[in-house]
Amino acid sequence: MAQPLVKKDDDHDDEAEYSPFLGIEKGAVLQEARVFNDPQLDPRRCSQVITKLLYLLNQGETFTKIEATEVFFAVTKLFQSRDLGLRRMVYLMIKELSPSSDEVIIVTSSLMKDMNSKTDMYRANAIRVLCRITDGTLLTQIERYLKQAIVDKNPVVASAALVSGIHLLQSNPEIVKRWSNEVQEAMQSRAALVQFHALALLHQIRQNDRLAVSKLVTSLTRGTVRSPLAQCLLIRYTCQVIRESAGNTQTGERPFYDYLESCLRHKAEMVIFEAARAITELNGVTSRELTPAITVLQLFLSSSKPVLRFAAVRTLNKVAMMHPMAVTNCNIDMESLISDQNRSIATLAITTLLKTGNESSVDRLMKQITNFMSDIADEFKIVVVEAIRSLCLKFPLKYRSLMNFLSNILREEGGFEYKKAIVDSIVILIRDIPDAKESGLLHLCEFIEDCEFTYLSTQILHFLGIEGPKTSDPSKYIRYIYNRVHLENATVRASAVSTLAKFGAMVDSLKPRIFVLLRRCLFDSDDEVRDRATLYLNTLGADGAMDETNEDASEFLFGSLDVPLESSDEPFDISSVPREVKVQPLAEKKAPSKKPAGLGAPPSGPTATVDAYEKLLSSIPEFSSFGNLFKSSAPVELTEAETEYAVNVVKHIFDQHVVFQYNCTNTIPEQLLENVTVLVDSSEAEEFAEVASKPLQSLPYDSPGQTFVAFEKPQGVPAVGKFSNILKFIVKEVDTSTGEAEDDGVEDEYRLEDLEVVAADYMQKVGVSNFRNAWENMNPDSERVDEYGLGPRENLSEAVNAVINLLGMQPCEGTEVVPSNSRSHTCLLSGVFIGNVRVLVRLSFGIDGEKEVAMKLARAPAAQQVNSGKLREFGGKTVAAREELRPDKRDKKRKRAGVREGAREKSRETALEVKFAWKKRKGRGRSDGICEELFMGMNREVACNLAFLTINEKGKARMEGWCDGDGLLLLGERRWRGEEEEEGKGSTLAFTEKDGWIEERMRWKGKMDGSSWMYGDEEVEEQHRVEKDGLGCRFDEVVPVIEGPIGEGKGDLGSPDFRVSSN
Amino acid sequence: MILAVLFANSVGNILVERFNGVPAEERLHWRSFLVKLGADNLKGVKNEELLVACHKSVYIVYTVLGDVSIFVVGKDEYDELALSEVIFVITSAVKDVCGKPPTERLFLDKYGRICLCLDEIVWTGLLENTEKDRIKRLIRLKPPTEF
């Protein structure tokens, strides 16, 4: 390697240190490669040139096609030399050059000759080179030699052939599979490596044949496998066999466990570790099985080799996710790893400890982490922050110390991703742990005082605007927000102005002071900041003109954008704009399934304003005579997400009329719909009579359109009723390549969900600025007071939200927020009822030890006809008698819900009946199946409880659980909380998720009679387990598709169709 | 699969890089990632002391030998333990070829031999030979002694 090279680099002054490749150039080396063509080959010189070529290739240099071909042809000449060193270099060079298939032919004969050479090493290397550059046709020619090579006495030749086989199996499986017998023979080889390679190849050949793999494992686990590497492979294959046979061996010992356990005593560390890891990954591993493996891993934790420590702690980290208790023995060893030099090991140790630690050890752990955090990189810190977030959610009582920790690290130096992770964590904790809210918000406020990231500042300001006004003392945040207006860049200043406006809109007492601050912003140097200040001052009515109501202001501030601001490459074309007014925001098409993650998204509200609706309706001659629009509801979905046609409806209430606006979207590119109408059956809404219908002329793909149906109703009366809907249309095929529709169409119809007009539709949410004044100014004679028992509730907040939702009124002064754990609460509501009657309601709630909620309702003036009736239905103990449905309606309902005839008959005898049916979606695909549950002879509370339904503040149902083959397994525990004398009181049913199983526990008095429960005196306890792997998918939310609050007291739990969103 | 074997000098210049099954467009990313990993962690590390990291489902074992840092990247069956085996073979082979932990100059002097050793140790992503004496013989096209 003594090639004299010119020293160019000034940095390397030391003579001894300069590189032999300094100043190397591709062109020069290619020139040098001409020595390969010399008639008298100089092997030493040729080797040097090849080394230089290799150096170039290894540096990422590429050769052009011509260069590569030239070098390749030159290299093939070197086969003439008999020098061993050079020949070895030639083999390597050919592999590195990977010649194309038309060039390969040049070396094939030389290599074939070497493959049959008497020199073993020629044979081995020739096999490797040939297999690297060969294709299928050549392979059949050399197959015979390869088979011989596999059973060659020389282990190098055998290994070369076997490893070639492993590579060739990818490209030519049918050929390699024919070598099975030879490979089997090689398995018996005395050379450890040959055995290892043979085992790998044999397994790959048989991997699709379960029985053969099982046989292979059975025979090898009994015999002796010499090489530790082969032993590791065998352990992996054994695990595969155990996994696959898990379903067949329900009873007795786990097959092969003894083998795995014996490997824990092997002399090679890699085998011990492999076995330990295999045991921890067994399905449904018991603690008895785990113990020996954990013990071994614990020993590795204190090994002097970092690799072993890392491997052990990584495995324990995984175990801790499923079996935290099993790992606690190792906690002391892991605590010492927190100071490990290798930060990967330390981070894994920390996150494992965070998973296995109990509530009492949290504080000690946090102290250790604090020291540790200062000297690790950001990406490790993010992992720790995430672990702390989940720890805090696990032990909410410890939020104080964990929140303090987060706020401390928030103040320290760190990059954007790290800071974002901390802020996200604090936001999630604020959302999930109500007690943490105030302190969390203050930490965020302090952070933005000195925050270098504009993105985070604006996000936090936005979040403050949503959460801050709901706290007990909103005024203390104002200082932090207003400081931003002075100290920050324009983007942050603009956000701060918006946040101030939100405080002004939500907190009446702060309004005058907010106006002062906003007026100062009018002199800001930035256009956007000034514009926002002006806009908000006007919206909030600072100029004294109170023409905008509070409702409008908060809708403007908190609502989401009507139209997504899309950028497009194509120039705007006016002719492409649909003529009919599009009021349907695109966002509403999304299924309401996911919680907002990270920094809170604004609460979604009605997005289309009454103004836009009013304009639209008055432009239609049929409806122009209906007078002023009183209220438009939020859109109600009438179809499931992702169906062929997406339809939702907006209910427009007029004094004497009701107009249904059906927003339709055609989601099939191959179809054009024409003459679209909705056929409405109002037989369950007796006070309504259809007066007009406006069809939609044409509904092309993905271009929403509206069709309307109008009903007359008695003037000023809040008539209620249920309407069933069928979408009727003429469908025409569209050629998607040309976009032209066929001339002939076919009439078709599509069933939509039912629609209800409820009392809340006649109530406008209109707030008052000073409730007390307004209340005192009302005529005291018009005040009514009633008391209601609301039955058992999870907490007060749930009861308050349910009542607010039922009444459809605007909560005032933030009284809709119930402090957690409070025993009593007063909620103030305001609204305007149809006929422009202002209604104020003061609700007093109380909850007792058994979670029975009582409510006192005082209202002024009377709007009796709405409220009393509704509340009677709502009250748990005052449920109205079941309303008999007309027979024809019953049939329709039954058809849709799939309720069994027998069950129907049975339910006739009972006072109340609840049914469910749901369609479920599995993973990406969907699986439709309707399941039904019948709960008979119980009130709505009990039924909901038994059905694992939680009704949220919007009256929507929520469930948590898993889909199995034919139904839903709902997680949670439910206790039968019927009337005192009712049968079955005290029965429990619980589903829990544990160690890869869903466990079902039932306890009740009685017995199973066929498929139904019969109550009796005998106490019965039953327990079942279902393996989670066998279940379809996890889901955490079931959202009813149909409008209206669940349970109208008619003995029917709303509509029996649920949408399941899986995660 | 052993995804990559990479040698770099003390200032992070690449001496040898061999990728298997890594798309060409990702190689640059891997190269700079590994060099940065080494720059962050290898200062003051003793010869042949192994360091380990994992990045998503990929494991990295790396060490320093004389002036040269060595990185081995693997996934699936080549986890940190298997890779430590691979890197052990590589370091012992390099020491054997150079006679001691190499300076950069010495490493480059023996470049050709080292390439041959690597060719014997890792074959398109699979570990092939593990004993340095055997490798020493194989690169000279001598059959192993045990035979």
XYZ file of N, CA and C in Angstrom, chain A residues 650-748:
297
model
N -81.442 20.202 8.549
C -81.516 21.338 9.458
C -82.993 21.671 9.611
N -83.416 21.809 10.882
C -84.820 22.125 11.140
C -84.965 23.629 11.297
N -85.773 24.251 10.409
C -86.004 25.692 10.526
C -87.390 25.885 11.135
N -87.457 26.602 12.219
C -88.727 26.793 12.916
C -89.260 28.196 12.609
N -90.489 28.246 12.091
C -91.192 29.522 11.919
C -92.386 29.519 12.855
N -93.046 30.656 12.934
C -94.160 30.754 13.874
C -95.223 29.701 13.571
N -95.548 29.539 12.289
C -96.651 28.653 11.918
C -96.179 27.468 11.078
N -94.900 27.456 10.773
C -94.381 26.419 9.878
C -93.072 25.848 10.384
N -92.764 24.680 9.856
C -91.442 24.097 10.083
C -90.904 23.668 8.721
N -89.674 24.057 8.412
C -89.078 23.652 7.131
C -87.875 22.748 7.413
N -87.863 21.598 6.768
C -86.707 20.712 6.875
C -85.808 20.945 5.664
N -84.594 21.294 5.924
C -83.634 21.471 4.831
C -82.720 20.254 4.812
N -82.848 19.428 3.765
C -82.028 18.221 3.665
C -80.778 18.550 2.846
N -79.630 18.489 3.468
C -78.364 18.712 2.745
C -77.857 17.368 2.249
N -77.822 17.196 0.937
C -77.475 15.889 0.377
C -76.121 15.961 -0.327
N -75.351 14.907 -0.200
C -74.100 14.793 -0.946
C -74.045 13.420 -1.594
N -73.726 13.408 -2.858
C -73.598 12.152 -3.596
C -72.121 11.766 -3.590
N -71.801 10.617 -3.036
C -70.382 10.247 -2.901
C -69.959 9.213 -3.937
N -70.793 8.958 -4.945
C -70.428 7.969 -5.966
C -70.077 8.679 -7.276
N -68.819 8.611 -7.698
C -68.418 9.343 -8.909
C -69.156 8.866 -10.155
N -69.609 7.586 -10.151
C -70.228 7.026 -11.356
C -71.718 7.358 -11.459
N -72.240 8.193 -10.558
C -73.669 8.448 -10.569
C -73.980 9.933 -10.606
N -75.083 10.226 -11.320
C -75.644 11.573 -11.266
C -77.076 11.395 -10.786
N -77.463 12.106 -9.733
C -78.831 11.988 -9.240
C -79.631 13.187 -9.731
N -80.877 12.911 -10.159
C -81.729 14.015 -10.610
C -83.054 13.944 -9.901
N -83.718 15.114 -9.869
C -85.032 15.203 -9.265
C -85.040 14.574 -7.867
N -84.151 15.049 -7.017
C -84.007 14.481 -5.681
C -85.045 15.087 -4.743
N -85.829 14.223 -4.118
C -86.796 14.694 -3.122
C -86.699 13.810 -1.899
N -87.269 14.300 -0.800
C -87.377 13.444 0.380
C -88.859 13.228 0.664
N -89.240 11.969 0.732
C -90.618 11.606 1.029
C -90.728 11.493 2.542
N -91.505 12.387 3.135
C -91.574 12.426 4.595
C -92.906 11.840 5.054
N -92.844 10.898 5.977
C -94.059 10.320 6.553
C -94.262 10.954 7.918
N -95.336 11.748 8.050
C -95.531 12.484 9.299
C -96.646 11.866 10.133
N -96.902 10.574 9.949
C -98.026 9.972 10.668
C -97.784 9.924 12.171
N -96.537 10.075 12.581
C -96.265 10.119 14.019
C -96.120 11.552 14.505
N -96.486 12.478 13.666
C -96.430 13.880 14.061
C -97.753 14.480 13.649
N -98.770 14.299 14.499
C -100.149 14.535 14.064
C -100.468 16.005 13.860
N -99.735 16.864 14.544
C -100.081 18.279 14.419
C -99.463 18.918 13.179
N -98.678 18.148 12.419
C -97.987 18.708 11.261
C -98.675 18.290 9.961
N -98.786 19.208 9.024
C -99.331 18.871 7.707
C -98.392 19.408 6.628
N -98.017 18.533 5.688
C -97.073 18.956 4.659
C -97.724 19.978 3.736
N -97.028 21.092 3.463
C -97.592 22.115 2.584
C -96.778 22.325 1.316
N -95.504 22.076 1.376
C -94.700 22.332 0.174
C -93.466 21.452 0.176
N -92.942 21.240 -1.024
C -91.711 20.474 -1.133
C -90.930 21.032 -2.305
N -89.644 21.255 -2.122
C -88.844 21.796 -3.221
C -87.758 20.784 -3.587
N -87.938 20.114 -4.746
C -86.941 19.105 -5.124
C -85.632 19.739 -5.582
N -84.599 18.924 -5.573
C -83.287 19.344 -6.065
C -83.147 18.794 -7.476
N -82.904 19.698 -8.461
C -82.913 19.267 -9.865
C -81.823 18.252 -10.167
N -80.630 18.518 -9.659
C -79.518 17.656 -10.054
C -78.501 17.596 -8.915
N -77.976 16.395 -8.645
C -76.995 16.231 -7.575
C -75.797 15.461 -8.133
N -74.821 16.188 -8.713
C -73.641 15.498 -9.233
C -72.732 15.059 -8.086
N -71.714 14.307 -8.445
C -70.785 13.744 -7.462
C -70.073 14.838 -6.646
N -70.101 14.671 -5.332
C -69.322 15.499 -4.406
C -69.619 16.988 -4.504
N -70.854 17.305 -4.868
C -71.219 18.707 -4.904
C -72.534 18.823 -4.144
N -72.489 19.223 -2.874
C -73.686 19.163 -2.036
C -74.826 20.019 -2.578
N -76.040 19.577 -2.339
C -77.207 20.338 -2.755
C -78.300 20.188 -1.708
N -79.352 21.017 -1.824
C -80.408 20.962 -0.814
C -81.769 20.702 -1.430
N -82.563 19.954 -0.685
C -83.966 19.833 -1.024
C -84.739 20.152 0.248
N -85.951 20.716 0.091
C -86.677 21.217 1.256
C -88.068 20.601 1.324
N -88.569 20.422 2.553
C -89.959 20.043 2.751
C -90.505 20.947 3.848
N -91.702 21.529 3.615
C -92.271 22.448 4.602
C -93.547 21.861 5.190
N -93.751 22.092 6.488
C -94.948 21.632 7.180
C -95.634 22.811 7.849
N -96.948 22.688 7.935
C -97.693 23.687 8.681
C -97.981 23.114 10.057
N -97.970 23.981 11.054
C -98.305 23.518 12.405
C -99.121 24.606 13.075
N -99.820 24.301 14.169
C -100.625 25.332 14.829
C -99.752 26.496 15.262
N -100.286 27.705 15.156
C -99.479 28.893 15.406
C -99.009 28.960 16.855
N -97.721 29.229 17.018
C -97.152 29.466 18.342
C -97.073 28.250 19.231
N -97.522 27.112 18.754
C -97.529 25.917 19.615
C -96.244 25.118 19.375
N -95.593 24.694 20.419
C -94.381 23.893 20.239
C -94.722 22.442 19.959
N -95.286 22.184 18.793
C -95.702 20.819 18.473
C -94.467 19.933 18.293
N -94.564 18.701 18.772
C -93.441 17.775 18.607
C -93.898 16.563 17.816
N -92.984 15.798 17.283
C -93.353 14.604 16.539
C -92.156 13.984 15.859
N -92.422 12.827 15.287
C -91.344 12.069 14.663
C -91.654 11.886 13.181
N -90.657 12.012 12.332
C -90.849 11.930 10.885
C -89.920 10.865 10.322
N -90.475 10.012 9.459
C -89.564 9.070 8.799
C -89.325 9.558 7.368
N -88.121 9.310 6.857
C -87.702 9.940 5.598
C -87.198 8.921 4.594
N -87.611 9.107 3.334
C -87.049 8.287 2.251
C -86.552 9.232 1.160
N -85.300 9.053 0.791
C -84.720 9.878 -0.278
C -85.146 9.254 -1.605
N -85.819 10.036 -2.475
C -86.235 9.513 -3.790
C -85.500 10.293 -4.875
N -85.107 9.588 -5.925
C -84.330 10.272 -6.963
C -84.308 9.433 -8.229
N -83.851 10.040 -9.310
C -83.601 9.304 -10.547
C -82.091 9.207 -10.695
N -81.576 8.004 -10.828
C -80.128 7.838 -10.877
C -79.685 7.590 -12.317
N -78.644 8.298 -12.735
C -78.099 8.131 -14.091
C -76.638 7.734 -14.001
N -76.251 6.813 -14.858
C -74.843 6.383 -14.885
C -73.973 7.488 -15.490
N -72.787 7.671 -14.939
C -71.866 8.678 -15.462
C -70.590 7.981 -15.930
N -70.161 8.330 -17.120
C -68.873 7.824 -17.596
C -67.786 8.704 -16.977
N -67.011 8.133 -16.050
C -66.080 8.971 -15.278
C -64.950 9.518 -16.138
N -64.682 8.870 -17.283
C -63.581 9.383 -18.108
C -63.994 10.657 -18.839
N -65.250 10.709 -19.281
C -65.691 11.903 -19.995
C -66.519 12.821 -19.117
N -67.076 12.299 -18.031
C -67.917 13.103 -17.150
C -69.329 13.274 -17.673
N -69.668 12.532 -18.752
C -71.017 12.687 -19.310
C -71.960 11.633 -18.748
N -73.191 12.066 -18.494
C -74.183 11.144 -17.942
C -75.002 10.523 -19.060
N -75.502 9.326 -18.821
C -76.378 8.699 -19.807
C -77.723 9.415 -19.831
N -78.445 9.226 -20.912
C -79.730 9.919 -21.026
C -80.800 9.288 -20.150
N -80.791 7.977 -20.088
C -81.853 7.299 -19.343
C -81.440 7.081 -17.900
N -82.391 7.308 -17.028
C -82.118 7.077 -15.614
C -83.108 6.093 -15.030
N -82.814 5.638 -13.846
C -83.685 4.687 -13.157
C -84.150 5.330 -11.865
N -85.435 5.139 -11.554
C -85.943 5.685 -10.305
C -85.461 4.808 -9.159
N -85.056 5.443 -8.071
C -84.567 4.650 -6.939
C -84.882 5.398 -5.653
